[in-house]
Amino acid sequence: MRSTLPTWVGHWATLFGDRPAIHFEDQVVSWRQFDEEVARWRARLSAHGVRAGDRVAICLLNRPEFLYVEFAAHRIGAIVVPLNTRLAPRELAETLDDAAPAVVVYEQALAALAAYLAGSWTGGTAIDVDVPPAAEPDRSPLPTRDTDEIAALLYTSGTTGRPKGVQLTLGNLEASRTLWMSEYALTHRDVHLVVMPLCFAGGFIASSKHAIAAGATIVLVRDFDPLATLRLIERYRVSWITSVPTILDRMRASEAWETSDLTSLRGIQSGGAVVPPEMVEAYGARGIDVSQAYGLSEATGGPSMWMDDAMIRVKVGSVGRAALGFEIRLLDSDGNDVAIGEVGEIALRGPQVFPGYWGRPDLTEEVLVGGWLRTGDLAHADEDGYYFIAGRKKEMIVTGGLNVYPAEVERVVDRYPGITESAVVGVPSERWGEEIVACVVPEPGTAVDPAALIAGVRTELADYKVPKQVLVFDELPHTLSSKVQRVAVRELVVAMLAEDDR
C-alpha cells in the first residue's frame, strides 16, 4: 500500500498557503514556507549523497529545522534517526555506530556533541544546521513509498546498555495518525503545543507528527519554562497539549497558574507515568481534561490504551481501555491470560506494533511472540475493561517520562575508585515520578564522596540518568545465587528516605 506521509506538508501548503504552520520564539512559519524549507533540505541531503534507505540522523534541540530535515528525509525515502540530545559523547558514538547514518545534522548549541560530530566522528557527513542550504529547492516528483518501508529508528538503551533501534514503518506512523484523529479528534483548527523534546517518541510522534498530519498549527517550545509556557498557551490560544506528568505538575505549581487564561485548552494527553488524582482534579477545576494514556516506542508511542473523557474522573488512575486498532492481553509467566483483577504482563497486537529492532533479530524474537508484543509492563483490568498499570516486569526506571536502565548506570558507578558493588533503583518522586538513587558498598576503609561520584557519572551519562542521591551501605541484600535483590534494596531505600523525612 502506498504511504502518504511524505506528502503531508505539501498537502497542507497547497490548501492553507500562508496560514501559520509553526510558531517558534519570534518566528512564524507558514505552511508554504514549511514546504519550501523541506524542499531545500531535500536538495541539500541529496547533494551529500543521501539516497533511499540511508539513515539521516538529527541531533537538534526543538527548532523548526528538526521538522524540515525530518520531512526532507521522508521525501527522499531515507530513514530518520532522532538522536537523544542529552547523551554524553560516548553514548552518542554507540548509537551512531549502530545506526551508521550517512549524515548527521547538528547544532552548535549542543557544545560537547557538536565538538564530537565536527571533530571526531568519521562515519559520515556532519552538517551544521545553522549553515544555510545553498541548493535550490528540490521539487522533483516524490518516490512511491510503501507502508511497510522503515521510516524511523527510535533508539532506547538496552538492559545491557547497548542501544537498540526501534524500527517504525510508514504504516506504523500512519496507523498512529488514524488513531489520534479518531480518539482525540485533532483537526486543522487545533493549535498544538509541542513542549516535549522532538528527539524522544513523545515529541517525535505524538506531539509533532500528529499535529502535522492534521494540518494543525504547532507552537514549538525549545526550552520548557512553566511561566513562559502558560504565556504561550494564552498568546496562541493553544487547544491541545501532549505531555508528561512532570511538565504538567510544574505548570500547575507556577505562580501564574491561577491567573492564566487556559480557556482555549480542550484537552491534554499525558503519558510516561501515572497522572496523580490531585493533578486530574487541579486541571479539571480549570475545565481541562487530562487524559491518561499508555504507550511505548515499540508500539509507535501509543496510545495503546486510551481514556475517554467521560470516565477520566470515574476511573481515576486508569490508563483507559484498548485504543482503536489494538488488541490487548494480560499474560502470566506461562503466557496464559490472567483473570479480571489479576496482574499480568501487557501484550499488544495491532497496526502500530513495530516490525523489530534494527539489526537485532535476537531481541526481536524475545518481544514479538506469536504476533504479540510482550511489553514487559504489568497491569490489571477491571470488569469494565479499564486497565491499571501495576509496575514493570523490566527493571527500567522512568524519571521525568524518560527511561533509564539500572545496569547502564551501575556499570559507570562501579568504575568509581573504592566501590565493590552497587545497585541503582528508582524511588517515588512527586516531581519526577521516580528519582534515581545509587546504593554503593565501598571497600573496607574507603570513604565515598557522594558529590564526587555524582559528578563523575555526569561526565559519562545523560543528565537524566545521573543519580540524585548516593547512599553508602556496608552490604546489600542478595539472593541465594549471590545476585543483588534489587526489589529489597528499593524497599530499604524507600524506608530510609521516609524515616529521614520525619
Short mmCIF file of C-alpha atoms in Angstrom, two decimals:
data_model
loop_
_atom_site.label_atom_id
_atom_site.label_comp_id
_atom_site.label_asym_id
_atom_site.label_seq_id
_atom_site.Cartn_x
_atom_site.Cartn_y
_atom_site.Cartn_z
CA MET A 1 0.00 0.00 0.00
CA ARG A 2 1.29 3.46 -0.86
CA SER A 3 2.24 5.78 2.00
CA THR A 4 1.02 9.38 2.11
CA LEU A 5 3.30 10.57 4.93
CA PRO A 6 5.92 12.20 2.63
CA THR A 7 3.12 14.34 1.12
CA TRP A 8 1.66 15.75 4.35
CA VAL A 9 3.50 19.08 4.42
CA GLY A 10 2.97 19.73 0.71
CA HIS A 11 -0.72 18.90 1.00
CA TRP A 12 -1.32 21.49 3.70
CA ALA A 13 0.88 24.04 1.91
CA THR A 14 -1.39 23.72 -1.13
CA LEU A 15 -4.56 24.08 0.95
CA PHE A 16 -3.50 26.67 3.51
CA GLY A 17 -0.60 28.61 1.94
CA ASP A 18 0.23 31.47 4.29
CA ARG A 19 -1.63 30.12 7.31
CA PRO A 20 0.78 29.61 10.26
CA ALA A 21 2.19 26.11 10.50
CA ILE A 22 4.77 26.75 13.23
CA HIS A 23 5.22 29.42 15.89
CA PHE A 24 8.74 29.30 17.32
CA GLU A 25 10.09 32.07 19.54
CA ASP A 26 9.68 35.18 17.34
CA GLN A 27 9.32 33.22 14.09
CA VAL A 28 6.10 32.47 12.25
CA VAL A 29 6.50 29.76 9.61
CA SER A 30 3.63 29.44 7.14
CA TRP A 31 2.71 26.14 5.52
CA ARG A 32 4.11 27.49 2.24
CA GLN A 33 7.44 28.33 3.92
CA PHE A 34 7.47 24.96 5.70
CA ASP A 35 7.11 23.19 2.35
CA GLU A 36 9.82 25.39 0.79
CA GLU A 37 12.30 24.60 3.58
CA VAL A 38 11.60 20.88 3.32
CA ALA A 39 12.34 21.09 -0.42
CA ARG A 40 15.61 22.93 0.27
CA TRP A 41 16.73 20.34 2.78
CA ARG A 42 15.77 17.58 0.39
CA ALA A 43 18.18 19.10 -2.13
CA ARG A 44 20.88 19.56 0.48
CA LEU A 45 20.68 15.99 1.77
CA SER A 46 20.67 14.65 -1.78
CA ALA A 47 23.76 16.74 -2.57
CA HIS A 48 25.52 14.95 0.30
CA GLY A 49 24.71 11.62 -1.29
CA VAL A 50 21.68 10.63 0.79
CA ARG A 51 19.60 8.03 -1.03
CA ALA A 52 16.58 5.88 -0.24
CA GLY A 53 17.27 3.55 2.67
CA ASP A 54 20.12 5.66 4.08
CA ARG A 55 19.88 6.88 7.65
CA VAL A 56 19.62 10.62 8.35
CA ALA A 57 20.37 11.38 11.99
CA ILE A 58 19.10 14.57 13.62
CA CYS A 59 20.96 15.95 16.64
CA LEU A 60 18.97 19.11 17.34
CA LEU A 61 17.08 20.71 20.17
CA ASN A 62 13.49 21.75 19.46
CA ARG A 63 13.54 24.09 16.46
CA PRO A 64 11.76 24.17 13.07
CA GLU A 65 14.81 22.77 11.26
CA PHE A 66 14.27 19.44 13.00
CA LEU A 67 10.96 19.12 11.16
CA TYR A 68 12.41 20.39 7.87
CA VAL A 69 15.16 17.76 7.89
CA GLU A 70 12.78 15.02 9.00
CA PHE A 71 10.28 15.53 6.20
CA ALA A 72 13.05 16.09 3.65
CA ALA A 73 14.38 12.64 4.55
CA HIS A 74 10.90 11.16 4.16
CA ARG A 75 10.67 12.67 0.65
CA ILE A 76 13.98 11.04 -0.31
CA GLY A 77 13.00 7.68 1.14
CA ALA A 78 15.65 7.83 3.86
CA ILE A 79 15.24 6.62 7.44
CA VAL A 80 15.06 9.32 10.13
CA VAL A 81 17.10 8.77 13.30
CA PRO A 82 16.32 11.32 16.05
CA LEU A 83 19.29 11.44 18.43
CA ASN A 84 18.89 11.97 22.16
CA THR A 85 20.45 15.40 22.68
CA ARG A 86 21.11 14.67 26.35
CA LEU A 87 23.55 11.85 25.66
CA ALA A 88 27.22 12.08 26.53
CA PRO A 89 29.57 11.87 23.50
CA ARG A 90 30.45 8.25 24.35
CA GLU A 91 26.77 7.27 24.31
CA LEU A 92 26.19 9.18 21.08
CA ALA A 93 29.08 7.32 19.47
CA GLU A 94 27.49 3.98 20.36
CA THR A 95 24.19 4.99 18.76
CA LEU A 96 25.91 6.23 15.61
CA ASP A 97 27.94 3.04 15.35
CA ASP A 98 24.69 1.06 15.40
CA ALA A 99 22.64 3.25 13.04
CA ALA A 100 25.52 4.07 10.64
CA PRO A 101 23.87 7.24 9.28
CA ALA A 102 25.02 8.81 6.02
CA VAL A 103 24.67 12.27 7.58
CA VAL A 104 24.08 13.83 10.98
CA VAL A 105 22.52 17.29 11.18
CA TYR A 106 23.61 19.03 14.39
CA GLU A 107 23.69 22.43 16.08
CA GLN A 108 26.48 24.25 17.90
CA ALA A 109 24.32 24.85 20.98
CA LEU A 110 24.97 21.21 21.89
CA ALA A 111 28.60 22.02 22.55
CA ALA A 112 30.02 18.63 23.57
CA LEU A 113 28.07 16.68 20.95
CA ALA A 114 28.80 19.26 18.25
CA ALA A 115 32.53 19.08 19.04
CA TYR A 116 32.44 15.30 18.72
CA LEU A 117 30.47 15.31 15.46
CA ALA A 118 32.53 18.07 13.86
CA GLY A 119 35.89 16.75 15.03
CA SER A 120 35.90 13.06 15.91
CA TRP A 121 33.07 11.32 14.08
CA THR A 122 34.21 9.76 10.81
CA GLY A 123 31.23 7.56 9.97
CA GLY A 124 29.55 10.00 7.59
CA THR A 125 28.95 13.69 6.92
CA ALA A 126 28.23 16.11 9.78
CA ILE A 127 26.10 19.09 8.71
CA ASP A 128 25.88 22.25 10.81
CA VAL A 129 22.20 23.20 10.72
CA ASP A 130 22.99 26.91 11.01
CA VAL A 131 24.90 26.95 7.73
CA PRO A 132 22.03 27.77 5.34
CA PRO A 133 21.30 25.35 2.49
CA ALA A 134 22.80 26.68 -0.75
CA ALA A 135 20.92 24.38 -3.09
CA GLU A 136 17.73 25.32 -4.90
CA PRO A 137 14.60 23.57 -3.59
CA ASP A 138 14.13 20.05 -4.94
CA ARG A 139 10.65 19.91 -6.46
CA SER A 140 11.12 16.67 -8.37
CA PRO A 141 8.33 14.07 -8.11
CA LEU A 142 8.29 12.13 -4.86
CA PRO A 143 9.23 8.46 -5.00
CA THR A 144 6.46 5.97 -4.34
CA ARG A 145 6.90 4.58 -0.84
CA ASP A 146 5.13 1.55 0.55
CA THR A 147 3.71 1.49 4.06
CA ASP A 148 5.96 -1.41 5.07
CA GLU A 149 9.14 0.63 4.46
CA ILE A 150 11.14 1.70 7.52
CA ALA A 151 10.59 5.40 8.21
CA ALA A 152 12.43 5.94 11.50
CA LEU A 153 14.70 4.42 14.11
CA LEU A 154 13.98 5.43 17.71
CA TYR A 155 16.85 4.48 19.97
CA THR A 156 16.41 3.26 23.51
CA SER A 157 19.00 1.83 25.86
CA GLY A 158 19.02 -1.94 26.20
CA THR A 159 19.25 -3.66 29.57
CA THR A 160 22.94 -4.22 28.86
CA GLY A 161 23.39 -0.57 27.96
CA ARG A 162 23.84 -1.31 24.25
CA PRO A 163 21.49 0.95 22.28
CA LYS A 164 18.73 -0.70 20.32
CA GLY A 165 16.92 0.89 17.40
CA VAL A 166 13.15 0.56 17.33
CA GLN A 167 12.19 0.33 13.66
CA LEU A 168 8.96 2.13 12.78
CA THR A 169 7.41 1.78 9.35
CA LEU A 170 5.49 4.37 7.39
CA GLY A 171 2.46 2.18 8.04
CA ASN A 172 3.07 2.29 11.80
CA LEU A 173 3.13 6.10 11.72
CA GLU A 174 0.05 6.36 9.53
CA ALA A 175 -1.86 3.96 11.79
CA SER A 176 -0.90 6.18 14.72
CA ARG A 177 -2.23 9.20 12.82
CA THR A 178 -5.55 7.43 12.20
CA LEU A 179 -5.86 6.52 15.87
CA TRP A 180 -5.22 10.08 17.05
CA MET A 181 -7.62 11.61 14.56
CA SER A 182 -10.29 9.24 15.84
CA GLU A 183 -9.66 9.23 19.59
CA TYR A 184 -8.70 12.89 20.05
CA ALA A 185 -10.45 14.48 17.04
CA LEU A 186 -7.41 16.54 16.03
CA THR A 187 -8.07 18.84 13.06
CA HIS A 188 -6.52 21.77 11.20
CA ARG A 189 -8.39 24.07 13.58
CA ASP A 190 -6.28 22.95 16.54
CA VAL A 191 -3.25 24.72 17.95
CA HIS A 192 -0.91 22.08 19.35
CA LEU A 193 1.72 22.94 21.96
CA VAL A 194 4.88 20.89 21.32
CA VAL A 195 6.84 21.14 24.55
CA MET A 196 8.31 17.63 24.66
CA PRO A 197 11.73 17.11 23.03
CA LEU A 198 11.42 16.14 19.38
CA CYS A 199 14.22 13.60 19.83
CA PHE A 200 12.01 11.41 22.04
CA ALA A 201 8.96 9.40 20.97
CA GLY A 202 6.52 11.73 22.73
CA GLY A 203 7.77 14.75 20.81
CA PHE A 204 8.72 12.98 17.59
CA ILE A 205 5.38 11.21 17.11
CA ALA A 206 2.60 12.19 19.50
CA SER A 207 3.29 15.93 19.66
CA SER A 208 4.62 16.99 16.28
CA LYS A 209 3.80 14.35 13.70
CA HIS A 210 0.13 14.10 14.60
CA ALA A 211 -0.23 17.88 14.52
CA ILE A 212 1.33 18.00 11.05
CA ALA A 213 -0.85 15.13 9.86
CA ALA A 214 -3.94 17.07 10.98
CA GLY A 215 -2.78 20.37 9.49
CA ALA A 216 -2.83 21.91 12.98
CA THR A 217 -0.68 24.86 13.96
CA ILE A 218 2.32 23.95 16.11
CA VAL A 219 3.61 26.14 18.94
CA LEU A 220 7.13 24.78 19.31
CA VAL A 221 8.93 25.23 22.65
CA ARG A 222 12.73 24.99 22.73
CA ASP A 223 13.29 25.06 26.50
CA PHE A 224 10.44 24.33 28.87
CA ASP A 225 9.69 27.01 31.45
CA PRO A 226 6.36 26.84 33.32
CA LEU A 227 5.60 30.55 33.28
CA ALA A 228 6.66 31.05 29.67
CA THR A 229 4.62 28.02 28.60
CA LEU A 230 1.48 29.34 30.29
CA ARG A 231 2.00 32.63 28.47
CA LEU A 232 2.30 30.79 25.13
CA ILE A 233 -0.99 28.99 25.79
CA GLU A 234 -2.66 32.36 26.33
CA ARG A 235 -1.00 34.10 23.39
CA TYR A 236 -1.68 31.48 20.74
CA ARG A 237 -4.91 30.07 22.18
CA VAL A 238 -3.45 26.58 22.41
CA SER A 239 -6.14 23.89 22.23
CA TRP A 240 -4.17 20.67 22.71
CA ILE A 241 -1.08 19.51 24.63
CA THR A 242 0.70 16.16 24.66
CA SER A 243 2.91 15.96 27.72
CA VAL A 244 4.12 14.04 30.77
CA PRO A 245 3.04 14.50 34.41
CA THR A 246 6.33 16.20 35.35
CA ILE A 247 5.70 19.07 32.96
CA LEU A 248 2.03 19.36 33.89
CA ASP A 249 2.89 19.46 37.58
CA ARG A 250 5.41 22.26 37.10
CA MET A 251 2.83 24.29 35.18
CA ARG A 252 0.32 23.77 37.98
CA ALA A 253 2.90 24.86 40.56
CA SER A 254 3.68 28.09 38.68
CA GLU A 255 2.79 31.36 40.37
CA ALA A 256 0.83 32.25 37.23
CA TRP A 257 -1.34 29.12 37.28
CA GLU A 258 -4.43 30.69 38.84
CA THR A 259 -4.35 33.85 36.74
CA SER A 260 -3.53 32.32 33.34
CA ASP A 261 -6.28 32.17 30.72
CA LEU A 262 -6.50 28.48 29.79
CA THR A 263 -9.99 28.55 28.34
CA SER A 264 -8.73 27.62 24.86
CA LEU A 265 -7.42 24.23 26.07
CA ARG A 266 -9.84 21.47 25.16
CA GLY A 267 -7.62 18.63 26.30
CA ILE A 268 -4.27 17.25 27.41
CA GLN A 269 -2.94 13.78 26.75
CA SER A 270 -0.38 12.60 29.30
CA GLY A 271 1.84 9.53 29.27
CA GLY A 272 5.16 8.27 30.62
CA ALA A 273 3.86 7.87 34.18
CA VAL A 274 0.56 7.65 36.03
CA VAL A 275 -1.19 11.00 36.42
CA PRO A 276 -1.87 11.59 40.14
CA PRO A 277 -5.56 12.08 41.07
CA GLU A 278 -4.85 15.52 42.51
CA MET A 279 -3.46 16.63 39.14
CA VAL A 280 -6.58 15.42 37.35
CA GLU A 281 -8.66 17.41 39.85
CA ALA A 282 -6.49 20.54 39.58
CA TYR A 283 -6.77 20.67 35.80
CA GLY A 284 -10.40 19.58 35.93
CA ALA A 285 -11.16 22.55 38.16
CA ARG A 286 -9.93 24.74 35.30
CA GLY A 287 -12.20 22.89 32.87
CA ILE A 288 -9.35 20.89 31.31
CA ASP A 289 -9.48 17.12 30.90
CA VAL A 290 -6.15 15.34 31.37
CA SER A 291 -6.42 12.05 29.52
CA GLN A 292 -4.10 9.34 30.83
CA ALA A 293 -2.68 7.03 28.17
CA TYR A 294 -0.27 4.13 27.89
CA GLY A 295 2.18 3.50 25.08
CA LEU A 296 5.77 2.60 24.21
CA SER A 297 8.15 3.17 21.34
CA GLU A 298 7.69 -0.39 20.09
CA ALA A 299 4.01 0.43 19.53
CA THR A 300 4.72 3.76 17.80
CA GLY A 301 4.47 5.65 21.05
CA GLY A 302 0.83 4.82 21.61
CA PRO A 303 -1.63 5.29 22.98
CA SER A 304 -2.24 1.55 23.08
CA MET A 305 -4.72 2.26 25.86
CA TRP A 306 -6.85 5.38 25.85
CA MET A 307 -9.11 7.06 28.42
CA ASP A 308 -12.36 8.59 27.17
CA ASP A 309 -13.17 12.00 28.63
CA ALA A 310 -16.39 10.88 30.33
CA MET A 311 -14.51 8.40 32.52
CA ILE A 312 -11.44 10.45 33.48
CA ARG A 313 -12.79 11.28 36.94
CA VAL A 314 -14.61 7.95 37.35
CA LYS A 315 -11.72 5.58 36.65
CA VAL A 316 -9.03 7.64 38.37
CA GLY A 317 -5.61 6.05 37.95
CA SER A 318 -6.61 4.05 34.90
CA VAL A 319 -4.86 4.36 31.54
CA GLY A 320 -8.13 3.51 29.84
CA ARG A 321 -9.29 0.76 27.50
CA ALA A 322 -7.82 -0.63 24.29
CA ALA A 323 -7.30 2.12 21.73
CA LEU A 324 -8.50 1.91 18.13
CA GLY A 325 -6.88 -0.98 16.29
CA PHE A 326 -5.24 -2.55 19.35
CA GLU A 327 -5.87 -5.93 20.90
CA ILE A 328 -4.65 -6.32 24.49
CA ARG A 329 -3.98 -9.37 26.63
CA LEU A 330 -2.64 -9.70 30.17
CA LEU A 331 -0.46 -12.78 30.47
CA ASP A 332 1.02 -14.80 33.31
CA SER A 333 4.58 -16.14 33.28
CA ASP A 334 3.44 -19.14 31.19
CA GLY A 335 1.79 -16.97 28.54
CA ASN A 336 -1.77 -17.66 29.68
CA ASP A 337 -4.42 -14.98 30.10
CA VAL A 338 -4.98 -13.89 33.70
CA ALA A 339 -8.39 -13.39 35.29
CA ILE A 340 -10.07 -10.00 35.72
CA GLY A 341 -8.42 -8.15 38.58
CA GLU A 342 -5.22 -10.19 38.43
CA VAL A 343 -1.90 -8.67 37.38
CA GLY A 344 -0.32 -9.84 34.14
CA GLU A 345 2.18 -8.72 31.53
CA ILE A 346 0.71 -6.45 28.86
CA ALA A 347 0.80 -7.97 25.37
CA LEU A 348 -0.27 -5.91 22.35
CA ARG A 349 -1.26 -6.60 18.76
CA GLY A 350 -2.19 -4.05 16.13
CA PRO A 351 -1.02 -1.97 13.14
CA GLN A 352 1.17 0.26 15.32
CA VAL A 353 3.33 -2.61 16.62
CA PHE A 354 6.87 -2.35 15.25
CA PRO A 355 8.46 -5.00 12.97
CA GLY A 356 11.56 -5.40 15.13
CA TYR A 357 14.83 -3.92 16.37
CA TRP A 358 17.42 -2.66 13.90
CA GLY A 359 19.92 -5.45 13.29
CA ARG A 360 18.85 -7.33 16.44
CA PRO A 361 16.81 -10.40 15.48
CA ASP A 362 17.65 -11.95 18.85
CA LEU A 363 15.93 -9.16 20.78
CA THR A 364 13.07 -9.05 18.28
CA GLU A 365 12.30 -12.73 18.90
CA GLU A 366 12.19 -12.08 22.64
CA VAL A 367 9.47 -9.43 22.44
CA LEU A 368 7.45 -10.43 19.36
CA VAL A 369 5.96 -13.78 20.30
CA GLY A 370 3.25 -15.34 18.16
CA GLY A 371 2.35 -11.98 16.65
CA TRP A 372 2.05 -10.30 20.06
CA LEU A 373 4.34 -7.61 21.51
CA ARG A 374 5.37 -8.63 25.02
CA THR A 375 5.89 -5.24 26.65
CA GLY A 376 7.38 -6.24 29.99
CA ASP A 377 4.90 -3.90 31.70
CA LEU A 378 2.39 -5.17 34.24
CA ALA A 379 -1.27 -4.23 34.66
CA HIS A 380 -4.64 -5.47 35.80
CA ALA A 381 -8.07 -4.86 34.27
CA ASP A 382 -11.39 -4.24 35.98
CA GLU A 383 -14.74 -5.69 34.99
CA ASP A 384 -15.39 -2.76 32.61
CA GLY A 385 -12.21 -3.37 30.64
CA TYR A 386 -10.25 -0.46 32.07
CA TYR A 387 -6.55 -1.09 32.64
CA PHE A 388 -4.45 -0.03 35.61
CA ILE A 389 -0.65 -0.13 35.40
CA ALA A 390 0.81 -2.19 38.25
CA GLY A 391 4.52 -1.86 37.60
CA ARG A 392 7.20 -3.16 35.29
CA LYS A 393 8.46 -6.63 34.73
CA LYS A 394 11.53 -4.89 33.41
CA GLU A 395 13.88 -3.17 35.84
CA MET A 396 13.60 0.09 33.97
CA ILE A 397 13.29 3.37 35.88
CA VAL A 398 11.07 6.10 34.43
CA THR A 399 12.20 9.55 35.57
CA GLY A 400 10.54 12.65 34.16
CA GLY A 401 8.99 10.45 31.46
CA LEU A 402 12.41 9.17 30.30
CA ASN A 403 13.61 5.57 30.53
CA VAL A 404 16.74 4.59 32.46
CA TYR A 405 18.08 1.05 32.85
CA PRO A 406 19.82 0.45 36.21
CA ALA A 407 22.54 -1.79 34.74
CA GLU A 408 23.74 1.01 32.49
CA VAL A 409 24.19 3.40 35.42
CA GLU A 410 25.67 0.70 37.65
CA ARG A 411 28.46 -0.01 35.19
CA VAL A 412 29.57 3.61 35.42
CA VAL A 413 29.17 3.79 39.21
CA ASP A 414 31.18 0.59 39.66
CA ARG A 415 34.18 2.18 37.97
CA TYR A 416 34.46 4.76 40.74
CA PRO A 417 37.59 4.03 42.85
CA GLY A 418 36.92 2.05 46.00
CA ILE A 419 33.43 0.74 45.17
CA THR A 420 32.96 -3.01 45.34
CA GLU A 421 29.27 -3.21 44.48
CA SER A 422 26.35 -1.01 43.55
CA ALA A 423 22.62 -1.15 42.96
CA VAL A 424 20.71 1.62 41.22
CA VAL A 425 16.99 1.93 41.99
CA GLY A 426 14.13 4.30 41.34
CA VAL A 427 12.17 5.69 44.28
CA PRO A 428 8.90 7.66 44.19
CA SER A 429 9.27 11.37 43.46
CA GLU A 430 6.48 13.95 43.27
CA ARG A 431 8.44 15.94 40.70
CA TRP A 432 10.00 13.24 38.52
CA GLY A 433 7.73 10.22 39.01
CA GLU A 434 10.82 8.28 40.02
CA GLU A 435 14.15 9.56 41.29
CA ILE A 436 17.40 7.65 40.74
CA VAL A 437 19.31 6.58 43.84
CA ALA A 438 22.68 4.80 43.71
CA CYS A 439 23.38 2.44 46.60
CA VAL A 440 27.08 1.61 46.94
CA VAL A 441 29.26 -0.65 49.06
CA PRO A 442 32.82 0.71 49.44
CA GLU A 443 35.95 -1.31 50.02
CA PRO A 444 36.84 -1.64 53.73
CA GLY A 445 38.48 1.52 54.99
CA THR A 446 37.49 3.51 51.89
CA ALA A 447 35.34 6.62 52.01
CA VAL A 448 32.95 7.51 49.19
CA ASP A 449 32.31 11.15 48.34
CA PRO A 450 28.70 11.20 47.01
CA ALA A 451 29.12 14.58 45.30
CA ALA A 452 32.29 13.46 43.52
CA LEU A 453 30.64 10.21 42.44
CA ILE A 454 27.62 12.04 41.04
CA ALA A 455 29.92 14.47 39.22
CA GLY A 456 31.85 11.56 37.73
CA VAL A 457 28.72 9.83 36.47
CA ARG A 458 27.56 13.08 34.90
CA THR A 459 30.62 13.13 32.62
CA GLU A 460 29.70 9.76 31.11
CA LEU A 461 25.90 9.62 31.02
CA ALA A 462 22.98 11.80 30.03
CA ASP A 463 21.94 14.14 32.83
CA TYR A 464 18.61 12.39 33.48
CA LYS A 465 20.47 9.12 34.11
CA VAL A 466 22.61 10.65 36.87
CA PRO A 467 21.63 9.60 40.43
CA LYS A 468 20.04 12.33 42.52
CA GLN A 469 21.40 10.68 45.66
CA VAL A 470 24.15 8.25 46.68
CA LEU A 471 23.62 6.08 49.76
CA VAL A 472 26.51 4.14 51.31
CA PHE A 473 25.93 0.64 52.73
CA ASP A 474 28.10 -1.91 54.46
CA GLU A 475 26.40 -4.59 52.37
CA LEU A 476 23.41 -5.06 50.07
CA PRO A 477 20.79 -7.82 50.28
CA HIS A 478 21.48 -10.79 47.99
CA THR A 479 19.67 -13.86 46.70
CA LEU A 480 20.96 -17.37 47.36
CA SER A 481 22.65 -17.20 43.97
CA SER A 482 24.55 -14.08 45.10
CA LYS A 483 22.59 -11.64 42.93
CA VAL A 484 21.62 -8.29 44.41
CA GLN A 485 17.95 -8.26 45.40
CA ARG A 486 17.01 -5.05 43.67
CA VAL A 487 13.43 -5.08 44.99
CA ALA A 488 14.71 -5.45 48.55
CA VAL A 489 17.22 -2.65 48.01
CA ARG A 490 14.49 -0.36 46.73
CA GLU A 491 12.25 -1.14 49.71
CA LEU A 492 15.16 -0.42 52.04
CA VAL A 493 15.89 2.91 50.37
CA VAL A 494 12.24 3.98 50.41
CA ALA A 495 12.06 3.18 54.14
CA MET A 496 15.29 5.08 54.85
CA LEU A 497 14.16 8.17 52.97
CA ALA A 498 10.76 8.09 54.67
CA GLU A 499 12.50 7.94 58.05
CA ASP A 500 14.67 10.91 57.12
CA ASP A 501 11.56 12.93 56.23
CA ARG A 502 10.06 12.52 59.69
#
